[in-house]
PDB file of C-alpha atoms and ligand atoms in Angstrom:
ATOM      1  CA  MET A 285     125.990 247.083 -90.127  1.00  0.00           C
ATOM      2  CA  SER A 286     128.855 245.577 -91.770  1.00  0.00           C
ATOM      3  CA  SER A 287     129.943 241.647 -91.339  1.00  0.00           C
ATOM      4  CA  SER A 288     132.597 242.878 -89.359  1.00  0.00           C
ATOM      5  CA  ASP A 289     130.839 245.096 -86.303  1.00  0.00           C
ATOM      6  CA  ARG A 290     127.930 242.644 -85.025  1.00  0.00           C
ATOM      7  CA  PRO A 291     126.805 239.596 -84.972  1.00  0.00           C
ATOM      8  CA  LEU A 292     126.985 236.717 -87.533  1.00  0.00           C
ATOM      9  CA  LEU A 293     122.990 235.872 -88.437  1.00  0.00           C
ATOM     10  CA  ILE A 294     122.185 232.430 -89.164  1.00  0.00           C
ATOM     11  CA  ALA A 295     118.763 230.684 -90.427  1.00  0.00           C
ATOM     12  CA  LEU A 296     117.375 227.574 -89.142  1.00  0.00           C
ATOM     13  CA  THR A 297     114.930 226.178 -91.200  1.00  0.00           C
ATOM     14  CA  GLY A 298     113.719 222.519 -92.408  1.00  0.00           C
ATOM     15  CA  GLY A 299     109.762 221.672 -93.411  1.00  0.00           C
ATOM     16  CA  ILE A 300     107.060 221.777 -90.720  1.00  0.00           C
ATOM     17  CA  GLY A 301     108.137 218.934 -88.360  1.00  0.00           C
ATOM     18  CA  CYS A 302     111.490 218.706 -88.405  1.00  0.00           C
ATOM     19  CA  GLY A 303     112.689 219.246 -85.477  1.00  0.00           C
ATOM     20  CA  LYS A 304     113.125 223.585 -85.956  1.00  0.00           C
ATOM     21  CA  THR A 305     111.974 223.838 -82.647  1.00  0.00           C
ATOM     22  CA  THR A 306     113.650 221.760 -80.614  1.00  0.00           C
ATOM     23  CA  VAL A 307     117.145 221.787 -82.318  1.00  0.00           C
ATOM     24  CA  LEU A 308     116.897 225.958 -81.787  1.00  0.00           C
ATOM     25  CA  ASN A 309     116.385 225.593 -77.707  1.00  0.00           C
ATOM     26  CA  GLU A 310     120.122 223.756 -78.255  1.00  0.00           C
ATOM     27  CA  PHE A 311     121.161 226.773 -79.117  1.00  0.00           C
ATOM     28  CA  ARG A 312     119.715 228.964 -76.585  1.00  0.00           C
ATOM     29  CA  LYS A 313     120.970 226.719 -74.032  1.00  0.00           C
ATOM     30  CA  LEU A 314     124.209 227.663 -75.426  1.00  0.00           C
ATOM     31  CA  GLY A 315     123.026 231.199 -75.070  1.00  0.00           C
ATOM     32  CA  ILE A 316     122.463 232.438 -78.433  1.00  0.00           C
ATOM     33  CA  PRO A 317     119.993 234.897 -78.823  1.00  0.00           C
ATOM     34  CA  CYS A 318     117.680 233.499 -81.114  1.00  0.00           C
ATOM     35  CA  PHE A 319     114.557 234.671 -82.721  1.00  0.00           C
ATOM     36  CA  VAL A 320     111.272 233.260 -83.719  1.00  0.00           C
ATOM     37  CA  ALA A 321     110.120 234.722 -86.869  1.00  0.00           C
ATOM     38  CA  ASP A 322     106.230 232.542 -86.391  1.00  0.00           C
ATOM     39  CA  GLU A 323     106.122 233.886 -82.633  1.00  0.00           C
ATOM     40  CA  VAL A 324     106.462 237.871 -83.905  1.00  0.00           C
ATOM     41  CA  ALA A 325     104.710 237.413 -86.618  1.00  0.00           C
ATOM     42  CA  GLY A 326     101.767 236.191 -84.665  1.00  0.00           C
ATOM     43  CA  GLY A 327     101.979 239.689 -82.172  1.00  0.00           C
ATOM     44  CA  TYR A 328     101.565 241.367 -84.649  1.00  0.00           C
ATOM     45  CA  TYR A 329      97.794 240.465 -84.509  1.00  0.00           C
ATOM     46  CA  GLN A 330      97.724 242.425 -81.766  1.00  0.00           C
ATOM     47  CA  ASP A 331      98.982 245.578 -83.370  1.00  0.00           C
ATOM     48  CA  PRO A 332      95.722 248.010 -84.560  1.00  0.00           C
ATOM     49  CA  ALA A 333      97.395 249.456 -86.991  1.00  0.00           C
ATOM     50  CA  PHE A 334      98.203 245.999 -88.911  1.00  0.00           C
ATOM     51  CA  LEU A 335      94.744 245.181 -87.992  1.00  0.00           C
ATOM     52  CA  GLN A 336      93.100 247.932 -90.198  1.00  0.00           C
ATOM     53  CA  GLN A 337      96.222 247.040 -92.539  1.00  0.00           C
ATOM     54  CA  ILE A 338      94.645 243.687 -93.207  1.00  0.00           C
ATOM     55  CA  ARG A 339      91.649 244.308 -92.647  1.00  0.00           C
ATOM     56  CA  ALA A 340      93.057 246.940 -96.220  1.00  0.00           C
ATOM     57  CA  LEU A 341      93.431 243.118 -98.286  1.00  0.00           C
ATOM     58  CA  PHE A 342      90.922 241.309 -97.194  1.00  0.00           C
ATOM     59  CA  GLY A 343      88.198 243.338 -96.145  1.00  0.00           C
ATOM     60  CA  ASP A 344      86.222 242.875 -93.388  1.00  0.00           C
ATOM     61  CA  SER A 345      85.334 239.779 -93.620  1.00  0.00           C
ATOM     62  CA  VAL A 346      88.154 238.619 -91.954  1.00  0.00           C
ATOM     63  CA  MET A 347      87.430 240.212 -88.900  1.00  0.00           C
ATOM     64  CA  MET A 348      85.665 239.903 -85.451  1.00  0.00           C
ATOM     65  CA  ALA A 349      85.108 242.361 -83.205  1.00  0.00           C
ATOM     66  CA  ASP A 350      86.232 240.646 -79.508  1.00  0.00           C
ATOM     67  CA  GLY A 351      83.536 243.029 -77.022  1.00  0.00           C
ATOM     68  CA  ASP A 352      85.252 246.608 -78.779  1.00  0.00           C
ATOM     69  CA  LYS A 353      88.672 245.349 -79.716  1.00  0.00           C
ATOM     70  CA  LEU A 354      88.736 244.201 -83.420  1.00  0.00           C
ATOM     71  CA  GLN A 355      90.570 240.931 -84.162  1.00  0.00           C
ATOM     72  CA  ALA A 356      91.891 239.598 -86.890  1.00  0.00           C
ATOM     73  CA  ASP A 357      89.841 235.217 -88.200  1.00  0.00           C
ATOM     74  CA  LYS A 358      93.266 233.876 -88.990  1.00  0.00           C
ATOM     75  CA  LYS A 359      91.393 231.005 -89.992  1.00  0.00           C
ATOM     76  CA  ALA A 360      89.428 232.787 -92.713  1.00  0.00           C
ATOM     77  CA  ILE A 361      92.788 234.717 -93.551  1.00  0.00           C
ATOM     78  CA  ALA A 362      94.432 231.507 -93.874  1.00  0.00           C
ATOM     79  CA  GLN A 363      91.972 230.143 -95.614  1.00  0.00           C
ATOM     80  CA  ILE A 364      91.358 232.762 -98.236  1.00  0.00           C
ATOM     81  CA  VAL A 365      95.944 232.658 -98.848  1.00  0.00           C
ATOM     82  CA  PHE A 366      95.676 228.736 -98.939  1.00  0.00           C
ATOM     83  CA  SER A 367      94.168 228.984-102.498  1.00  0.00           C
ATOM     84  CA  ASP A 368      95.522 232.225-103.918  1.00  0.00           C
ATOM     85  CA  PRO A 369      98.920 232.323-104.551  1.00  0.00           C
ATOM     86  CA  ASP A 370      98.857 236.626-105.246  1.00  0.00           C
ATOM     87  CA  ALA A 371      96.864 236.843-101.280  1.00  0.00           C
ATOM     88  CA  LEU A 372      99.880 235.224 -99.933  1.00  0.00           C
ATOM     89  CA  ARG A 373     102.370 237.035-101.778  1.00  0.00           C
ATOM     90  CA  ARG A 374     100.161 240.144-100.771  1.00  0.00           C
ATOM     91  CA  LEU A 375      99.915 239.056 -97.035  1.00  0.00           C
ATOM     92  CA  ASN A 376     103.721 238.087 -97.065  1.00  0.00           C
ATOM     93  CA  ALA A 377     104.959 241.419 -98.235  1.00  0.00           C
ATOM     94  CA  LEU A 378     102.737 242.765 -95.050  1.00  0.00           C
ATOM     95  CA  ILE A 379     104.460 240.498 -92.623  1.00  0.00           C
ATOM     96  CA  HIS A 380     108.094 239.511 -94.118  1.00  0.00           C
ATOM     97  CA  PRO A 381     109.614 242.821 -93.809  1.00  0.00           C
ATOM     98  CA  ARG A 382     108.039 243.485 -90.714  1.00  0.00           C
ATOM     99  CA  VAL A 383     109.495 240.730 -89.277  1.00  0.00           C
ATOM    100  CA  TRP A 384     113.302 241.415 -90.839  1.00  0.00           C
ATOM    101  CA  ASP A 385     113.240 244.978 -89.637  1.00  0.00           C
ATOM    102  CA  ASP A 386     112.113 243.768 -86.197  1.00  0.00           C
ATOM    103  CA  PHE A 387     114.982 240.903 -86.336  1.00  0.00           C
ATOM    104  CA  LEU A 388     117.246 243.890 -87.047  1.00  0.00           C
ATOM    105  CA  ARG A 389     116.778 245.109 -83.677  1.00  0.00           C
ATOM    106  CA  PHE A 390     117.476 242.046 -81.723  1.00  0.00           C
ATOM    107  CA  VAL A 391     120.361 241.639 -83.697  1.00  0.00           C
ATOM    108  CA  ARG A 392     121.326 245.299 -82.496  1.00  0.00           C
ATOM    109  CA  ALA A 393     120.048 244.571 -79.019  1.00  0.00           C
ATOM    110  CA  ASN A 394     121.896 240.984 -79.029  1.00  0.00           C
ATOM    111  CA  ALA A 395     125.410 242.846 -80.757  1.00  0.00           C
ATOM    112  CA  ALA A 396     127.677 241.245 -78.564  1.00  0.00           C
ATOM    113  CA  ALA A 397     126.757 238.135 -80.369  1.00  0.00           C
ATOM    114  CA  PRO A 398     128.872 236.043 -82.132  1.00  0.00           C
ATOM    115  CA  TYR A 399     125.853 234.868 -83.434  1.00  0.00           C
ATOM    116  CA  VAL A 400     121.870 235.537 -84.325  1.00  0.00           C
ATOM    117  CA  ILE A 401     119.353 233.278 -85.131  1.00  0.00           C
ATOM    118  CA  PHE A 402     116.654 233.132 -87.513  1.00  0.00           C
ATOM    119  CA  GLU A 403     113.977 230.876 -87.250  1.00  0.00           C
ATOM    120  CA  THR A 404     111.540 229.951 -89.717  1.00  0.00           C
ATOM    121  CA  ALA A 405     110.268 227.781 -91.717  1.00  0.00           C
ATOM    122  CA  ILE A 406     110.832 230.160 -95.697  1.00  0.00           C
ATOM    123  CA  ALA A 407     113.559 230.845 -95.453  1.00  0.00           C
ATOM    124  CA  TYR A 408     114.474 230.260 -99.011  1.00  0.00           C
ATOM    125  CA  GLU A 409     110.884 230.280-100.531  1.00  0.00           C
ATOM    126  CA  TYR A 410     110.428 234.056 -99.562  1.00  0.00           C
ATOM    127  CA  GLY A 411     114.790 235.127 -99.805  1.00  0.00           C
ATOM    128  CA  PHE A 412     115.572 235.041 -96.056  1.00  0.00           C
ATOM    129  CA  ASP A 413     118.568 233.389 -96.915  1.00  0.00           C
ATOM    130  CA  ARG A 414     120.006 235.828 -99.009  1.00  0.00           C
ATOM    131  CA  LEU A 415     120.124 238.487 -96.378  1.00  0.00           C
ATOM    132  CA  VAL A 416     121.904 235.923 -93.692  1.00  0.00           C
ATOM    133  CA  ASP A 417     125.800 235.202 -93.621  1.00  0.00           C
ATOM    134  CA  ARG A 418     124.715 231.221 -93.366  1.00  0.00           C
ATOM    135  CA  VAL A 419     121.890 228.520 -93.285  1.00  0.00           C
ATOM    136  CA  VAL A 420     121.514 225.907 -90.934  1.00  0.00           C
ATOM    137  CA  CYS A 421     118.405 223.346 -92.304  1.00  0.00           C
ATOM    138  CA  VAL A 422     116.914 220.155 -89.303  1.00  0.00           C
ATOM    139  CA  TYR A 423     116.388 217.334 -91.351  1.00  0.00           C
ATOM    140  CA  LEU A 424     113.854 214.411 -91.096  1.00  0.00           C
ATOM    141  CA  GLU A 425     112.304 212.729 -93.690  1.00  0.00           C
ATOM    142  CA  GLU A 426     108.530 212.943 -94.472  1.00  0.00           C
ATOM    143  CA  GLU A 427     107.176 209.486 -93.164  1.00  0.00           C
ATOM    144  CA  GLU A 428     108.141 210.704 -89.844  1.00  0.00           C
ATOM    145  CA  ARG A 429     108.344 214.744 -89.831  1.00  0.00           C
ATOM    146  CA  LEU A 430     103.815 213.313 -90.715  1.00  0.00           C
ATOM    147  CA  ARG A 431     104.312 210.158 -87.885  1.00  0.00           C
ATOM    148  CA  ARG A 432     104.758 213.653 -85.656  1.00  0.00           C
ATOM    149  CA  LEU A 433     103.080 216.586 -86.928  1.00  0.00           C
ATOM    150  CA  GLU A 434      99.803 214.011 -86.782  1.00  0.00           C
ATOM    151  CA  GLN A 435     100.465 213.176 -82.545  1.00  0.00           C
ATOM    152  CA  ARG A 436     101.551 217.102 -82.201  1.00  0.00           C
ATOM    153  CA  ASP A 437      98.799 219.090 -84.106  1.00  0.00           C
ATOM    154  CA  HIS A 438      96.106 216.052 -84.169  1.00  0.00           C
ATOM    155  CA  ALA A 439      95.912 216.375 -88.234  1.00  0.00           C
ATOM    156  CA  THR A 440      95.374 214.819 -90.683  1.00  0.00           C
ATOM    157  CA  ARG A 441      97.768 213.358 -93.500  1.00  0.00           C
ATOM    158  CA  GLU A 442      96.250 214.845 -95.918  1.00  0.00           C
ATOM    159  CA  GLN A 443      96.485 218.321 -94.214  1.00  0.00           C
ATOM    160  CA  LEU A 444      99.612 217.854 -93.194  1.00  0.00           C
ATOM    161  CA  LEU A 445     100.728 217.131 -96.731  1.00  0.00           C
ATOM    162  CA  ALA A 446      98.846 219.853 -98.272  1.00  0.00           C
ATOM    163  CA  ARG A 447     101.093 222.288 -95.710  1.00  0.00           C
ATOM    164  CA  MET A 448     103.441 220.812 -96.955  1.00  0.00           C
ATOM    165  CA  ARG A 449     103.303 220.802-100.501  1.00  0.00           C
ATOM    166  CA  ASN A 450     103.193 224.907-100.266  1.00  0.00           C
ATOM    167  CA  GLN A 451     106.686 224.682 -98.985  1.00  0.00           C
ATOM    168  CA  LEU A 452     110.021 223.592-101.311  1.00  0.00           C
ATOM    169  CA  SER A 453     111.265 219.696-100.187  1.00  0.00           C
ATOM    170  CA  ALA A 454     113.397 218.747 -97.424  1.00  0.00           C
ATOM    171  CA  GLU A 455     115.773 217.695 -99.320  1.00  0.00           C
ATOM    172  CA  GLU A 456     116.047 220.662-101.194  1.00  0.00           C
ATOM    173  CA  LYS A 457     116.257 222.575 -98.242  1.00  0.00           C
ATOM    174  CA  MET A 458     118.963 220.338 -97.221  1.00  0.00           C
ATOM    175  CA  MET A 459     121.181 220.264-100.291  1.00  0.00           C
ATOM    176  CA  ARG A 460     120.712 223.949-100.219  1.00  0.00           C
ATOM    177  CA  ALA A 461     121.759 224.705 -96.613  1.00  0.00           C
ATOM    178  CA  ASP A 462     125.018 225.502 -94.984  1.00  0.00           C
ATOM    179  CA  TYR A 463     124.675 222.778 -92.037  1.00  0.00           C
ATOM    180  CA  VAL A 464     122.700 220.442 -92.209  1.00  0.00           C
ATOM    181  CA  VAL A 465     121.577 218.986 -88.181  1.00  0.00           C
ATOM    182  CA  LEU A 466     119.770 215.001 -88.596  1.00  0.00           C
ATOM    183  CA  ASN A 467     116.884 215.245 -86.742  1.00  0.00           C
ATOM    184  CA  TYR A 468     116.281 211.027 -86.644  1.00  0.00           C
ATOM    185  CA  GLU A 469     115.296 209.864 -83.424  1.00  0.00           C
ATOM    186  CA  GLY A 470     118.672 208.570 -80.725  1.00  0.00           C
ATOM    187  CA  ASN A 471     120.715 210.886 -83.366  1.00  0.00           C
ATOM    188  CA  PRO A 472     123.077 212.588 -80.863  1.00  0.00           C
ATOM    189  CA  ARG A 473     121.383 215.953 -81.641  1.00  0.00           C
ATOM    190  CA  THR A 474     123.249 218.028 -79.187  1.00  0.00           C
ATOM    191  CA  ARG A 475     127.045 216.857 -80.674  1.00  0.00           C
ATOM    192  CA  GLN A 476     125.736 218.062 -83.799  1.00  0.00           C
ATOM    193  CA  VAL A 477     125.098 221.459 -82.727  1.00  0.00           C
ATOM    194  CA  LEU A 478     127.154 221.613 -80.926  1.00  0.00           C
ATOM    195  CA  HIS A 479     129.332 220.589 -84.340  1.00  0.00           C
ATOM    196  CA  ILE A 480     128.239 222.930 -85.826  1.00  0.00           C
ATOM    197  CA  HIS A 481     128.177 225.778 -82.759  1.00  0.00           C
ATOM    198  CA  ARG A 482     132.061 225.938 -82.541  1.00  0.00           C
ATOM    199  CA  GLN A 483     132.043 226.264 -86.426  1.00  0.00           C
ATOM    200  CA  LEU A 484     130.110 229.004 -86.456  1.00  0.00           C
ATOM    201  CA  MET A 485     132.125 230.533 -83.296  1.00  0.00           C
ATOM    202  CA  PHE A 486     134.909 230.277 -85.574  1.00  0.00           C
ATOM    203  CA  GLU A 487     133.655 231.792 -88.705  1.00  0.00           C
ATOM    204  CA  SER A 488     132.373 235.016 -85.788  1.00  0.00           C
TER     205      SER A 488
HETATM  206  P1  ADP B 124     109.374 222.287 -85.879  1.00  0.00           P
HETATM  207  O1  ADP B 124     110.119 223.018 -84.743  1.00  0.00           O
HETATM  208  O2  ADP B 124     110.363 222.272 -86.828  1.00  0.00           O
HETATM  209  O3  ADP B 124     107.640 221.954 -86.794  1.00  0.00           O
HETATM  210  P2  ADP B 124     109.840 220.745 -83.103  1.00  0.00           P
HETATM  211  O4  ADP B 124     110.933 220.989 -83.348  1.00  0.00           O
HETATM  212  O5  ADP B 124     107.555 220.929 -82.709  1.00  0.00           O
HETATM  213  O6  ADP B 124     109.418 220.424 -84.967  1.00  0.00           O
HETATM  214  O7  ADP B 124     109.149 219.082 -84.262  1.00  0.00           O
HETATM  215  C1  ADP B 124     107.579 218.031 -83.947  1.00  0.00           C
HETATM  216  C2  ADP B 124     108.046 217.428 -83.003  1.00  0.00           C
HETATM  217  O8  ADP B 124     108.549 216.196 -83.022  1.00  0.00           O
HETATM  218  C3  ADP B 124     107.548 217.436 -81.574  1.00  0.00           C
HETATM  219  O9  ADP B 124     106.568 217.007 -81.081  1.00  0.00           O
HETATM  220  C4  ADP B 124     108.920 217.092 -81.182  1.00  0.00           C
HETATM  221  O10 ADP B 124     108.809 217.200 -80.253  1.00  0.00           O
HETATM  222  C5  ADP B 124     109.444 216.089 -81.880  1.00  0.00           C
HETATM  223  N1  ADP B 124     110.734 215.834 -81.993  1.00  0.00           N
HETATM  224  C6  ADP B 124     111.765 216.863 -82.925  1.00  0.00           C
HETATM  225  N2  ADP B 124     113.111 216.624 -82.342  1.00  0.00           N
HETATM  226  C7  ADP B 124     112.396 214.778 -82.379  1.00  0.00           C
HETATM  227  C8  ADP B 124     113.613 213.604 -81.969  1.00  0.00           C
HETATM  228  N3  ADP B 124     115.476 213.635 -82.579  1.00  0.00           N
HETATM  229  N4  ADP B 124     112.950 212.178 -81.842  1.00  0.00           N
HETATM  230  C9  ADP B 124     111.619 212.110 -81.174  1.00  0.00           C
HETATM  231  N5  ADP B 124     110.609 213.091 -81.743  1.00  0.00           N
HETATM  232  C10 ADP B 124     111.139 214.385 -82.022  1.00  0.00           C
END
């Protein structure tokens, strides 16, 4: 697809707890088709062919029986990839190309839209930024993200910090993005999204 006969491809990113989902919902309200990479990837774990690929990668120790259905133990997989960057790379190589293919199908199904959003926490870490036309980053400082996540995920500070350290810093993401939404409490988020929306409508 050339850029003239398809919607603009927009990545929406930001560190965990910055408010990506909340901002994405603002774009949804404006009628923009939104694709949530994590949600789509989560669905792969229902696919027997994908489960066999997971088994081939990580062995039987990450598989559980669920009646006569095979299931992957996502916690066991998370533990492995958390401490083994090579295993994480192999898991990513299995999931992300498939996510991107599914996204392109989603774009074709929404070919009349001015732009389409691909929401992912790891736009830069995995190089999705180079596949899209523009990146929108939601920014919130770490302390406030920790506070929100402690409430949302009931995780400890240490667990949350470990997850954050696995990603590029929020500041770096913000510096590299084409558009930034500052998601401080009380900041007019709707207005910022509307402003970006108007610019993207103009560019498309
Ligand atoms: P992400 O998808 O980036 O992990 P979420 O959109 O789930 O982040 O937001 C993280 C938490 O912060 C949620 O509990 C959400 O309700 C809350 N939140 C998001 N934006 C704001 C805001 N502007 N003011 C107060 N709380 C917010």
